[in-house]
């Protein structure tokens, strides 16, 4: 007879059944103990497996940033229809120079171009080898003084041949290749059969900038802010427009008038916009020399030309003028 039957037939009988208590281990306590610092570290040393995992994670992140930078660069050169590259000519590592900086202030690249962690800020310029952009070569030299610049020259399939001095206009070639994450700025010059010079900085966020004068203004703002005085800023812009529209593309009569205006302005100060060197001096010097007007210039202009040539940044332009 089972205990259930006894209980049913004789409900008045009290039967005390033995109780069995099983103590289960506290799972939460074990988990807490396994995650405690005493368990994770022994004698103050990090678990080798954890250390190896962290090192592997850092290496993966580094490679991802480098890959992102490379993809950004390719997106701005190869994937655009007007950057069909055939021949890679040069790859130049340019670093900050120890020479005296002629500009007092330095704009912040994140402020001007936007913050983009891990990606190289690429400036891609399409230029016709029949009209070398001398002002951009001077500005490139100045940028190399201020920033770590990855400079590259390419030749487009629309151009049959390029003179050797144009292939090395951004500096000597480097035998080794450099990781893009080492640089702050990319400067890519593509010799291409284009009617007008054009620049692309961000394929997705901005349209191309056309014209050497406009590209020069963009690059100069990476070196120093434009004058806060609106009168002085207008004076600089006026000289830049005069250089490209009247000196470079003007008639003989227009060029003669500009040379007289230059001589008059330089009689009042060492530089065109006053006591400080500016984009006006770069643009006017390059256009005067490129048009062959220097020989007929007056005394003040001749003195100013020598002052410009004493600056090392005009070296690349002088090489192409020979």
PDB file of C-alpha atoms in Angstrom:
ATOM      1  CA  UNK A   1       0.000   0.000   0.000  1.00  0.00           C
ATOM      2  CA  UNK A   2       1.343   3.341  -1.017  1.00  0.00           C
ATOM      3  CA  UNK A   3       1.576   6.379   1.186  1.00  0.00           C
ATOM      4  CA  UNK A   4      -1.099   8.056  -0.933  1.00  0.00           C
ATOM      5  CA  UNK A   5      -3.549   5.198  -0.246  1.00  0.00           C
ATOM      6  CA  UNK A   6      -2.823   5.277   3.498  1.00  0.00           C
ATOM      7  CA  UNK A   7      -3.424   9.020   3.554  1.00  0.00           C
ATOM      8  CA  UNK A   8      -6.671   8.640   1.691  1.00  0.00           C
ATOM      9  CA  UNK A   9      -8.091   5.841   3.823  1.00  0.00           C
ATOM     10  CA  UNK A  10      -6.955   7.199   7.167  1.00  0.00           C
ATOM     11  CA  UNK A  11      -6.844  10.979   6.951  1.00  0.00           C
ATOM     12  CA  UNK A  12      -6.434  11.239  10.733  1.00  0.00           C
ATOM     13  CA  UNK A  13      -3.007   9.600  10.570  1.00  0.00           C
ATOM     14  CA  UNK A  14      -0.251  12.099  10.343  1.00  0.00           C
ATOM     15  CA  UNK A  15       2.826  11.020   8.451  1.00  0.00           C
ATOM     16  CA  UNK A  16       5.918  13.113   8.471  1.00  0.00           C
ATOM     17  CA  UNK A  17       7.762  12.647   5.183  1.00  0.00           C
ATOM     18  CA  UNK A  18      11.477  13.332   5.128  1.00  0.00           C
ATOM     19  CA  UNK A  19      12.431  16.523   3.322  1.00  0.00           C
ATOM     20  CA  UNK A  20      15.506  16.546   1.108  1.00  0.00           C
ATOM     21  CA  UNK A  21      17.096  19.950   0.583  1.00  0.00           C
ATOM     22  CA  UNK A  22      19.650  20.366  -2.202  1.00  0.00           C
ATOM     23  CA  UNK A  23      21.850  23.476  -2.185  1.00  0.00           C
ATOM     24  CA  UNK A  24      22.560  24.749  -5.714  1.00  0.00           C
ATOM     25  CA  UNK A  25      25.655  26.802  -6.278  1.00  0.00           C
ATOM     26  CA  UNK A  26      25.154  30.563  -6.794  1.00  0.00           C
ATOM     27  CA  UNK A  27      25.738  31.122 -10.489  1.00  0.00           C
ATOM     28  CA  UNK A  28      25.827  34.934 -10.137  1.00  0.00           C
ATOM     29  CA  UNK A  29      28.547  34.723  -7.522  1.00  0.00           C
ATOM     30  CA  UNK A  30      30.675  32.566  -9.822  1.00  0.00           C
ATOM     31  CA  UNK A  31      30.268  34.992 -12.708  1.00  0.00           C
ATOM     32  CA  UNK A  32      31.176  37.952 -10.521  1.00  0.00           C
ATOM     33  CA  UNK A  33      34.239  36.157  -9.211  1.00  0.00           C
ATOM     34  CA  UNK A  34      35.359  35.199 -12.718  1.00  0.00           C
ATOM     35  CA  UNK A  35      35.125  38.853 -13.849  1.00  0.00           C
ATOM     36  CA  UNK A  36      36.810  40.297 -10.804  1.00  0.00           C
ATOM     37  CA  UNK A  37      40.234  41.957 -11.170  1.00  0.00           C
ATOM     38  CA  UNK A  38      41.750  39.325  -8.893  1.00  0.00           C
ATOM     39  CA  UNK A  39      40.705  36.613 -11.303  1.00  0.00           C
ATOM     40  CA  UNK A  40      41.611  38.499 -14.511  1.00  0.00           C
ATOM     41  CA  UNK A  41      45.019  39.590 -13.367  1.00  0.00           C
ATOM     42  CA  UNK A  42      47.587  37.478 -11.600  1.00  0.00           C
ATOM     43  CA  UNK A  43      50.503  39.193  -9.928  1.00  0.00           C
ATOM     44  CA  UNK A  44      49.576  42.413 -11.747  1.00  0.00           C
ATOM     45  CA  UNK A  45      50.124  40.909 -15.241  1.00  0.00           C
ATOM     46  CA  UNK A  46      47.547  41.005 -18.013  1.00  0.00           C
ATOM     47  CA  UNK A  47      46.392  37.712 -19.377  1.00  0.00           C
ATOM     48  CA  UNK A  48      48.561  37.024 -22.486  1.00  0.00           C
ATOM     49  CA  UNK A  49      45.496  35.984 -24.456  1.00  0.00           C
ATOM     50  CA  UNK A  50      43.805  39.309 -23.695  1.00  0.00           C
ATOM     51  CA  UNK A  51      46.958  41.215 -24.583  1.00  0.00           C
ATOM     52  CA  UNK A  52      47.255  39.384 -27.906  1.00  0.00           C
ATOM     53  CA  UNK A  53      43.604  40.081 -28.669  1.00  0.00           C
ATOM     54  CA  UNK A  54      44.033  43.798 -27.983  1.00  0.00           C
ATOM     55  CA  UNK A  55      47.131  43.963 -30.194  1.00  0.00           C
ATOM     56  CA  UNK A  56      45.259  42.232 -32.991  1.00  0.00           C
ATOM     57  CA  UNK A  57      42.349  44.665 -32.640  1.00  0.00           C
ATOM     58  CA  UNK A  58      44.692  47.673 -32.846  1.00  0.00           C
ATOM     59  CA  UNK A  59      46.327  46.263 -35.960  1.00  0.00           C
ATOM     60  CA  UNK A  60      42.951  45.675 -37.623  1.00  0.00           C
ATOM     61  CA  UNK A  61      41.821  49.230 -36.839  1.00  0.00           C
ATOM     62  CA  UNK A  62      45.050  50.653 -38.236  1.00  0.00           C
ATOM     63  CA  UNK A  63      44.629  48.704 -41.465  1.00  0.00           C
ATOM     64  CA  UNK A  64      40.986  49.794 -41.730  1.00  0.00           C
ATOM     65  CA  UNK A  65      41.933  53.483 -41.433  1.00  0.00           C
ATOM     66  CA  UNK A  66      44.626  53.011 -44.061  1.00  0.00           C
ATOM     67  CA  UNK A  67      42.176  51.220 -46.353  1.00  0.00           C
ATOM     68  CA  UNK A  68      39.603  53.963 -45.872  1.00  0.00           C
ATOM     69  CA  UNK A  69      42.178  56.603 -46.814  1.00  0.00           C
ATOM     70  CA  UNK A  70      43.162  54.655 -49.936  1.00  0.00           C
ATOM     71  CA  UNK A  71      39.526  54.251 -51.024  1.00  0.00           C
ATOM     72  CA  UNK A  72      38.897  57.975 -50.497  1.00  0.00           C
ATOM     73  CA  UNK A  73      41.849  58.791 -52.705  1.00  0.00           C
ATOM     74  CA  UNK A  74      40.757  56.403 -55.451  1.00  0.00           C
ATOM     75  CA  UNK A  75      37.210  57.770 -55.346  1.00  0.00           C
ATOM     76  CA  UNK A  76      38.541  61.250 -56.063  1.00  0.00           C
ATOM     77  CA  UNK A  77      40.817  60.237 -58.921  1.00  0.00           C
ATOM     78  CA  UNK A  78      40.000  56.953 -60.617  1.00  0.00           C
ATOM     79  CA  UNK A  79      36.226  56.817 -60.272  1.00  0.00           C
ATOM     80  CA  UNK A  80      35.621  60.264 -61.756  1.00  0.00           C
ATOM     81  CA  UNK A  81      35.170  60.330 -65.572  1.00  0.00           C
ATOM     82  CA  UNK A  82      37.731  63.120 -66.052  1.00  0.00           C
ATOM     83  CA  UNK A  83      40.503  61.401 -64.115  1.00  0.00           C
ATOM     84  CA  UNK A  84      41.239  58.479 -66.387  1.00  0.00           C
ATOM     85  CA  UNK A  85      44.828  57.808 -65.372  1.00  0.00           C
ATOM     86  CA  UNK A  86      47.234  55.967 -67.623  1.00  0.00           C
ATOM     87  CA  UNK A  87      50.739  56.593 -66.342  1.00  0.00           C
ATOM     88  CA  UNK A  88      51.809  57.211 -62.767  1.00  0.00           C
ATOM     89  CA  UNK A  89      54.832  59.457 -63.005  1.00  0.00           C
ATOM     90  CA  UNK A  90      55.908  60.584 -59.596  1.00  0.00           C
ATOM     91  CA  UNK A  91      55.243  60.143 -55.923  1.00  0.00           C
ATOM     92  CA  UNK A  92      56.747  62.783 -53.665  1.00  0.00           C
ATOM     93  CA  UNK A  93      56.901  62.879 -49.902  1.00  0.00           C
ATOM     94  CA  UNK A  94      56.865  66.519 -48.855  1.00  0.00           C
ATOM     95  CA  UNK A  95      57.159  67.469 -45.227  1.00  0.00           C
ATOM     96  CA  UNK A  96      57.106  70.636 -43.244  1.00  0.00           C
ATOM     97  CA  UNK A  97      60.139  72.715 -44.048  1.00  0.00           C
ATOM     98  CA  UNK A  98      62.414  74.374 -41.549  1.00  0.00           C
ATOM     99  CA  UNK A  99      62.655  77.492 -43.697  1.00  0.00           C
ATOM    100  CA  UNK A 100      61.166  80.727 -42.503  1.00  0.00           C
ATOM    101  CA  UNK A 101      57.420  80.867 -42.906  1.00  0.00           C
ATOM    102  CA  UNK A 102      56.235  84.025 -44.620  1.00  0.00           C
ATOM    103  CA  UNK A 103      52.721  83.684 -43.221  1.00  0.00           C
ATOM    104  CA  UNK A 104      51.962  84.487 -39.609  1.00  0.00           C
ATOM    105  CA  UNK A 105      48.802  82.449 -39.061  1.00  0.00           C
ATOM    106  CA  UNK A 106      47.873  78.905 -40.018  1.00  0.00           C
ATOM    107  CA  UNK A 107      44.265  77.932 -40.676  1.00  0.00           C
ATOM    108  CA  UNK A 108      43.026  74.654 -39.270  1.00  0.00           C
ATOM    109  CA  UNK A 109      42.421  72.012 -41.941  1.00  0.00           C
ATOM    110  CA  UNK A 110      39.492  70.530 -40.001  1.00  0.00           C
ATOM    111  CA  UNK A 111      37.841  73.953 -39.922  1.00  0.00           C
ATOM    112  CA  UNK A 112      38.405  74.679 -43.616  1.00  0.00           C
ATOM    113  CA  UNK A 113      37.908  71.261 -45.180  1.00  0.00           C
ATOM    114  CA  UNK A 114      35.851  69.386 -42.601  1.00  0.00           C
ATOM    115  CA  UNK A 115      36.953  66.696 -40.181  1.00  0.00           C
ATOM    116  CA  UNK A 116      37.373  63.281 -41.746  1.00  0.00           C
ATOM    117  CA  UNK A 117      39.095  60.832 -39.423  1.00  0.00           C
ATOM    118  CA  UNK A 118      41.425  58.445 -41.156  1.00  0.00           C
ATOM    119  CA  UNK A 119      40.994  59.795 -44.705  1.00  0.00           C
ATOM    120  CA  UNK A 120      43.525  61.848 -46.611  1.00  0.00           C
ATOM    121  CA  UNK A 121      42.238  65.174 -47.908  1.00  0.00           C
ATOM    122  CA  UNK A 122      42.912  64.913 -51.625  1.00  0.00           C
ATOM    123  CA  UNK A 123      43.202  67.887 -53.984  1.00  0.00           C
ATOM    124  CA  UNK A 124      43.022  66.691 -57.600  1.00  0.00           C
ATOM    125  CA  UNK A 125      43.906  69.176 -60.356  1.00  0.00           C
ATOM    126  CA  UNK A 126      43.504  68.666 -64.117  1.00  0.00           C
ATOM    127  CA  UNK A 127      45.807  70.993 -66.065  1.00  0.00           C
ATOM    128  CA  UNK A 128      46.827  71.350 -69.690  1.00  0.00           C
ATOM    129  CA  UNK A 129      50.581  70.901 -70.236  1.00  0.00           C
ATOM    130  CA  UNK A 130      50.435  73.605 -72.915  1.00  0.00           C
ATOM    131  CA  UNK A 131      49.586  76.093 -70.138  1.00  0.00           C
ATOM    132  CA  UNK A 132      51.430  75.064 -66.957  1.00  0.00           C
ATOM    133  CA  UNK A 133      49.802  76.621 -63.863  1.00  0.00           C
ATOM    134  CA  UNK A 134      52.817  78.424 -62.375  1.00  0.00           C
ATOM    135  CA  UNK A 135      50.812  79.934 -59.508  1.00  0.00           C
ATOM    136  CA  UNK A 136      49.753  76.473 -58.337  1.00  0.00           C
ATOM    137  CA  UNK A 137      53.361  75.280 -58.305  1.00  0.00           C
ATOM    138  CA  UNK A 138      54.319  78.190 -56.050  1.00  0.00           C
ATOM    139  CA  UNK A 139      51.335  77.494 -53.796  1.00  0.00           C
ATOM    140  CA  UNK A 140      52.196  73.797 -53.711  1.00  0.00           C
ATOM    141  CA  UNK A 141      55.674  74.685 -52.482  1.00  0.00           C
ATOM    142  CA  UNK A 142      54.145  76.822 -49.732  1.00  0.00           C
ATOM    143  CA  UNK A 143      51.724  74.057 -48.755  1.00  0.00           C
ATOM    144  CA  UNK A 144      54.639  71.641 -48.413  1.00  0.00           C
ATOM    145  CA  UNK A 145      56.198  74.040 -45.945  1.00  0.00           C
ATOM    146  CA  UNK A 146      53.059  74.120 -43.809  1.00  0.00           C
ATOM    147  CA  UNK A 147      51.698  70.560 -44.078  1.00  0.00           C
ATOM    148  CA  UNK A 148      52.765  66.984 -44.777  1.00  0.00           C
ATOM    149  CA  UNK A 149      51.792  66.741 -48.439  1.00  0.00           C
ATOM    150  CA  UNK A 150      51.617  63.605 -50.579  1.00  0.00           C
ATOM    151  CA  UNK A 151      52.358  64.967 -54.070  1.00  0.00           C
ATOM    152  CA  UNK A 152      51.710  62.910 -57.190  1.00  0.00           C
ATOM    153  CA  UNK A 153      51.883  63.632 -60.940  1.00  0.00           C
ATOM    154  CA  UNK A 154      49.903  61.603 -63.491  1.00  0.00           C
ATOM    155  CA  UNK A 155      49.529  61.715 -67.275  1.00  0.00           C
ATOM    156  CA  UNK A 156      46.103  61.348 -68.872  1.00  0.00           C
ATOM    157  CA  UNK A 157      45.538  59.342 -72.057  1.00  0.00           C
ATOM    158  CA  UNK A 158      44.422  62.522 -73.864  1.00  0.00           C
ATOM    159  CA  UNK A 159      48.022  63.797 -73.737  1.00  0.00           C
ATOM    160  CA  UNK A 160      50.546  62.120 -76.043  1.00  0.00           C
ATOM    161  CA  UNK A 161      53.719  63.422 -74.410  1.00  0.00           C
ATOM    162  CA  UNK A 162      54.754  65.659 -71.526  1.00  0.00           C
ATOM    163  CA  UNK A 163      58.119  67.424 -71.133  1.00  0.00           C
ATOM    164  CA  UNK A 164      60.329  65.991 -68.379  1.00  0.00           C
ATOM    165  CA  UNK A 165      60.272  69.216 -66.352  1.00  0.00           C
ATOM    166  CA  UNK A 166      56.488  68.944 -66.086  1.00  0.00           C
ATOM    167  CA  UNK A 167      56.721  65.366 -64.864  1.00  0.00           C
ATOM    168  CA  UNK A 168      58.926  66.436 -61.959  1.00  0.00           C
ATOM    169  CA  UNK A 169      57.326  69.831 -61.283  1.00  0.00           C
ATOM    170  CA  UNK A 170      56.133  68.786 -57.806  1.00  0.00           C
ATOM    171  CA  UNK A 171      59.520  67.570 -56.694  1.00  0.00           C
ATOM    172  CA  UNK A 172      61.749  64.519 -57.135  1.00  0.00           C
ATOM    173  CA  UNK A 173      60.344  61.015 -57.250  1.00  0.00           C
ATOM    174  CA  UNK A 174      60.660  58.804 -54.196  1.00  0.00           C
ATOM    175  CA  UNK A 175      61.706  55.196 -54.693  1.00  0.00           C
ATOM    176  CA  UNK A 176      59.563  53.875 -51.867  1.00  0.00           C
ATOM    177  CA  UNK A 177      55.831  53.995 -51.358  1.00  0.00           C
ATOM    178  CA  UNK A 178      54.349  55.713 -48.347  1.00  0.00           C
ATOM    179  CA  UNK A 179      51.209  54.964 -46.377  1.00  0.00           C
ATOM    180  CA  UNK A 180      48.605  57.621 -46.987  1.00  0.00           C
ATOM    181  CA  UNK A 181      47.797  57.957 -43.302  1.00  0.00           C
ATOM    182  CA  UNK A 182      51.197  59.616 -42.805  1.00  0.00           C
ATOM    183  CA  UNK A 183      50.060  62.757 -44.627  1.00  0.00           C
ATOM    184  CA  UNK A 184      47.721  65.658 -43.961  1.00  0.00           C
ATOM    185  CA  UNK A 185      47.053  66.658 -47.554  1.00  0.00           C
ATOM    186  CA  UNK A 186      47.128  64.995 -50.965  1.00  0.00           C
ATOM    187  CA  UNK A 187      48.104  67.050 -54.030  1.00  0.00           C
ATOM    188  CA  UNK A 188      47.508  65.220 -57.312  1.00  0.00           C
ATOM    189  CA  UNK A 189      48.315  66.956 -60.615  1.00  0.00           C
ATOM    190  CA  UNK A 190      46.973  65.321 -63.785  1.00  0.00           C
ATOM    191  CA  UNK A 191      48.329  66.560 -67.111  1.00  0.00           C
ATOM    192  CA  UNK A 192      45.286  66.381 -69.357  1.00  0.00           C
ATOM    193  CA  UNK A 193      43.961  68.014 -72.523  1.00  0.00           C
ATOM    194  CA  UNK A 194      41.423  70.332 -70.866  1.00  0.00           C
ATOM    195  CA  UNK A 195      40.367  73.807 -72.106  1.00  0.00           C
ATOM    196  CA  UNK A 196      40.466  75.259 -68.605  1.00  0.00           C
ATOM    197  CA  UNK A 197      42.219  74.187 -65.426  1.00  0.00           C
ATOM    198  CA  UNK A 198      39.912  72.516 -62.918  1.00  0.00           C
ATOM    199  CA  UNK A 199      40.199  71.226 -59.402  1.00  0.00           C
ATOM    200  CA  UNK A 200      38.210  68.686 -57.415  1.00  0.00           C
ATOM    201  CA  UNK A 201      38.496  68.346 -53.673  1.00  0.00           C
ATOM    202  CA  UNK A 202      35.431  66.353 -52.678  1.00  0.00           C
ATOM    203  CA  UNK A 203      33.693  64.385 -55.419  1.00  0.00           C
ATOM    204  CA  UNK A 204      30.542  63.902 -53.384  1.00  0.00           C
ATOM    205  CA  UNK A 205      30.169  67.279 -51.701  1.00  0.00           C
ATOM    206  CA  UNK A 206      31.265  69.938 -54.192  1.00  0.00           C
ATOM    207  CA  UNK A 207      31.379  70.692 -57.898  1.00  0.00           C
ATOM    208  CA  UNK A 208      34.719  71.280 -59.661  1.00  0.00           C
ATOM    209  CA  UNK A 209      36.428  74.667 -59.294  1.00  0.00           C
ATOM    210  CA  UNK A 210      37.414  76.028 -62.705  1.00  0.00           C
ATOM    211  CA  UNK A 211      40.083  78.537 -63.624  1.00  0.00           C
ATOM    212  CA  UNK A 212      43.596  79.003 -62.288  1.00  0.00           C
ATOM    213  CA  UNK A 213      42.637  82.173 -60.403  1.00  0.00           C
ATOM    214  CA  UNK A 214      39.816  80.471 -58.484  1.00  0.00           C
ATOM    215  CA  UNK A 215      41.890  77.384 -57.668  1.00  0.00           C
ATOM    216  CA  UNK A 216      44.719  79.652 -56.485  1.00  0.00           C
ATOM    217  CA  UNK A 217      42.304  81.426 -54.114  1.00  0.00           C
ATOM    218  CA  UNK A 218      41.183  78.060 -52.702  1.00  0.00           C
ATOM    219  CA  UNK A 219      44.740  76.859 -52.102  1.00  0.00           C
ATOM    220  CA  UNK A 220      45.904  80.153 -50.628  1.00  0.00           C
ATOM    221  CA  UNK A 221      43.199  79.983 -47.970  1.00  0.00           C
ATOM    222  CA  UNK A 222      44.802  76.759 -46.736  1.00  0.00           C
ATOM    223  CA  UNK A 223      47.915  78.816 -45.986  1.00  0.00           C
ATOM    224  CA  UNK A 224      46.548  82.017 -44.497  1.00  0.00           C
ATOM    225  CA  UNK A 225      43.157  83.630 -44.054  1.00  0.00           C
ATOM    226  CA  UNK A 226      42.133  86.350 -46.470  1.00  0.00           C
ATOM    227  CA  UNK A 227      42.539  89.891 -45.084  1.00  0.00           C
ATOM    228  CA  UNK A 228      39.774  90.778 -42.657  1.00  0.00           C
ATOM    229  CA  UNK A 229      39.781  94.337 -43.982  1.00  0.00           C
ATOM    230  CA  UNK A 230      37.308  94.316 -46.915  1.00  0.00           C
ATOM    231  CA  UNK A 231      39.252  97.059 -48.720  1.00  0.00           C
ATOM    232  CA  UNK A 232      42.490  95.077 -48.546  1.00  0.00           C
ATOM    233  CA  UNK A 233      40.729  91.836 -49.531  1.00  0.00           C
ATOM    234  CA  UNK A 234      39.214  93.591 -52.561  1.00  0.00           C
ATOM    235  CA  UNK A 235      42.649  94.927 -53.494  1.00  0.00           C
ATOM    236  CA  UNK A 236      44.141  91.411 -53.453  1.00  0.00           C
ATOM    237  CA  UNK A 237      41.255  89.980 -55.508  1.00  0.00           C
ATOM    238  CA  UNK A 238      41.542  92.863 -57.971  1.00  0.00           C
ATOM    239  CA  UNK A 239      45.220  92.171 -58.618  1.00  0.00           C
ATOM    240  CA  UNK A 240      44.550  88.429 -59.048  1.00  0.00           C
ATOM    241  CA  UNK A 241      41.841  89.108 -61.651  1.00  0.00           C
ATOM    242  CA  UNK A 242      44.058  91.675 -63.383  1.00  0.00           C
ATOM    243  CA  UNK A 243      46.891  89.164 -63.597  1.00  0.00           C
ATOM    244  CA  UNK A 244      44.846  86.459 -65.318  1.00  0.00           C
ATOM    245  CA  UNK A 245      42.411  88.515 -67.400  1.00  0.00           C
ATOM    246  CA  UNK A 246      44.653  91.370 -68.558  1.00  0.00           C
ATOM    247  CA  UNK A 247      48.229  90.138 -68.224  1.00  0.00           C
ATOM    248  CA  UNK A 248      47.770  86.499 -69.215  1.00  0.00           C
ATOM    249  CA  UNK A 249      44.877  86.851 -71.681  1.00  0.00           C
ATOM    250  CA  UNK A 250      44.963  90.553 -72.537  1.00  0.00           C
ATOM    251  CA  UNK A 251      46.248  92.451 -75.540  1.00  0.00           C
ATOM    252  CA  UNK A 252      49.646  94.124 -75.779  1.00  0.00           C
ATOM    253  CA  UNK A 253      48.040  97.449 -74.890  1.00  0.00           C
ATOM    254  CA  UNK A 254      46.357  95.962 -71.799  1.00  0.00           C
ATOM    255  CA  UNK A 255      49.605  94.384 -70.626  1.00  0.00           C
ATOM    256  CA  UNK A 256      51.444  97.680 -70.930  1.00  0.00           C
ATOM    257  CA  UNK A 257      48.750  99.383 -68.829  1.00  0.00           C
ATOM    258  CA  UNK A 258      49.008  96.692 -66.147  1.00  0.00           C
ATOM    259  CA  UNK A 259      52.803  97.050 -66.000  1.00  0.00           C
ATOM    260  CA  UNK A 260      52.412 100.800 -65.404  1.00  0.00           C
ATOM    261  CA  UNK A 261      49.878 100.108 -62.636  1.00  0.00           C
ATOM    262  CA  UNK A 262      52.232  97.564 -61.067  1.00  0.00           C
ATOM    263  CA  UNK A 263      55.125 100.037 -61.116  1.00  0.00           C
ATOM    264  CA  UNK A 264      52.976 102.699 -59.469  1.00  0.00           C
ATOM    265  CA  UNK A 265      51.698 100.345 -56.721  1.00  0.00           C
ATOM    266  CA  UNK A 266      55.167  98.973 -55.990  1.00  0.00           C
ATOM    267  CA  UNK A 267      56.479 102.505 -55.595  1.00  0.00           C
ATOM    268  CA  UNK A 268      54.339 102.770 -52.442  1.00  0.00           C
ATOM    269  CA  UNK A 269      55.412  99.503 -50.799  1.00  0.00           C
ATOM    270  CA  UNK A 270      57.453  96.323 -51.207  1.00  0.00           C
ATOM    271  CA  UNK A 271      54.437  94.168 -52.111  1.00  0.00           C
ATOM    272  CA  UNK A 272      51.281  94.756 -54.125  1.00  0.00           C
ATOM    273  CA  UNK A 273      48.856  94.648 -51.189  1.00  0.00           C
ATOM    274  CA  UNK A 274      51.030  96.667 -48.809  1.00  0.00           C
ATOM    275  CA  UNK A 275      53.733  95.566 -46.381  1.00  0.00           C
ATOM    276  CA  UNK A 276      52.830  91.834 -46.503  1.00  0.00           C
ATOM    277  CA  UNK A 277      53.337  89.213 -49.213  1.00  0.00           C
ATOM    278  CA  UNK A 278      50.020  87.902 -50.599  1.00  0.00           C
ATOM    279  CA  UNK A 279      48.350  85.938 -53.367  1.00  0.00           C
ATOM    280  CA  UNK A 280      48.421  89.106 -55.482  1.00  0.00           C
ATOM    281  CA  UNK A 281      52.212  88.925 -55.684  1.00  0.00           C
ATOM    282  CA  UNK A 282      52.177  85.230 -56.625  1.00  0.00           C
ATOM    283  CA  UNK A 283      49.595  85.679 -59.389  1.00  0.00           C
ATOM    284  CA  UNK A 284      51.109  88.845 -60.881  1.00  0.00           C
ATOM    285  CA  UNK A 285      54.682  87.526 -60.791  1.00  0.00           C
ATOM    286  CA  UNK A 286      53.739  84.281 -62.569  1.00  0.00           C
ATOM    287  CA  UNK A 287      51.712  86.080 -65.253  1.00  0.00           C
ATOM    288  CA  UNK A 288      54.396  88.743 -65.844  1.00  0.00           C
ATOM    289  CA  UNK A 289      57.070  86.084 -66.272  1.00  0.00           C
ATOM    290  CA  UNK A 290      54.901  83.701 -68.311  1.00  0.00           C
ATOM    291  CA  UNK A 291      53.995  86.417 -70.844  1.00  0.00           C
ATOM    292  CA  UNK A 292      57.590  87.610 -71.210  1.00  0.00           C
ATOM    293  CA  UNK A 293      56.782  91.102 -69.970  1.00  0.00           C
ATOM    294  CA  UNK A 294      59.584  91.306 -67.411  1.00  0.00           C
ATOM    295  CA  UNK A 295      62.162  92.704 -69.813  1.00  0.00           C
ATOM    296  CA  UNK A 296      60.072  95.794 -70.521  1.00  0.00           C
ATOM    297  CA  UNK A 297      59.064  96.408 -66.895  1.00  0.00           C
ATOM    298  CA  UNK A 298      60.036  99.578 -65.025  1.00  0.00           C
ATOM    299  CA  UNK A 299      62.424  99.860 -62.070  1.00  0.00           C
ATOM    300  CA  UNK A 300      59.965  99.144 -59.259  1.00  0.00           C
ATOM    301  CA  UNK A 301      58.663  96.054 -61.041  1.00  0.00           C
ATOM    302  CA  UNK A 302      62.204  94.784 -61.662  1.00  0.00           C
ATOM    303  CA  UNK A 303      63.043  95.189 -57.982  1.00  0.00           C
ATOM    304  CA  UNK A 304      59.837  93.373 -56.989  1.00  0.00           C
ATOM    305  CA  UNK A 305      60.609  90.495 -59.384  1.00  0.00           C
ATOM    306  CA  UNK A 306      63.990  90.008 -57.695  1.00  0.00           C
ATOM    307  CA  UNK A 307      62.308  90.069 -54.266  1.00  0.00           C
ATOM    308  CA  UNK A 308      59.942  87.312 -55.368  1.00  0.00           C
ATOM    309  CA  UNK A 309      62.748  85.206 -56.816  1.00  0.00           C
ATOM    310  CA  UNK A 310      64.659  85.471 -53.555  1.00  0.00           C
ATOM    311  CA  UNK A 311      61.873  83.407 -51.960  1.00  0.00           C
ATOM    312  CA  UNK A 312      62.540  79.691 -52.314  1.00  0.00           C
ATOM    313  CA  UNK A 313      58.865  78.970 -53.040  1.00  0.00           C
ATOM    314  CA  UNK A 314      59.196  80.459 -56.544  1.00  0.00           C
ATOM    315  CA  UNK A 315      61.826  77.847 -57.459  1.00  0.00           C
ATOM    316  CA  UNK A 316      59.457  75.407 -59.252  1.00  0.00           C
ATOM    317  CA  UNK A 317      58.032  78.239 -61.354  1.00  0.00           C
ATOM    318  CA  UNK A 318      61.497  79.497 -62.279  1.00  0.00           C
ATOM    319  CA  UNK A 319      62.476  76.027 -63.505  1.00  0.00           C
ATOM    320  CA  UNK A 320      59.582  75.947 -65.970  1.00  0.00           C
ATOM    321  CA  UNK A 321      60.329  79.501 -67.173  1.00  0.00           C
ATOM    322  CA  UNK A 322      63.841  78.594 -68.324  1.00  0.00           C
TER     323      UNK A 322
END
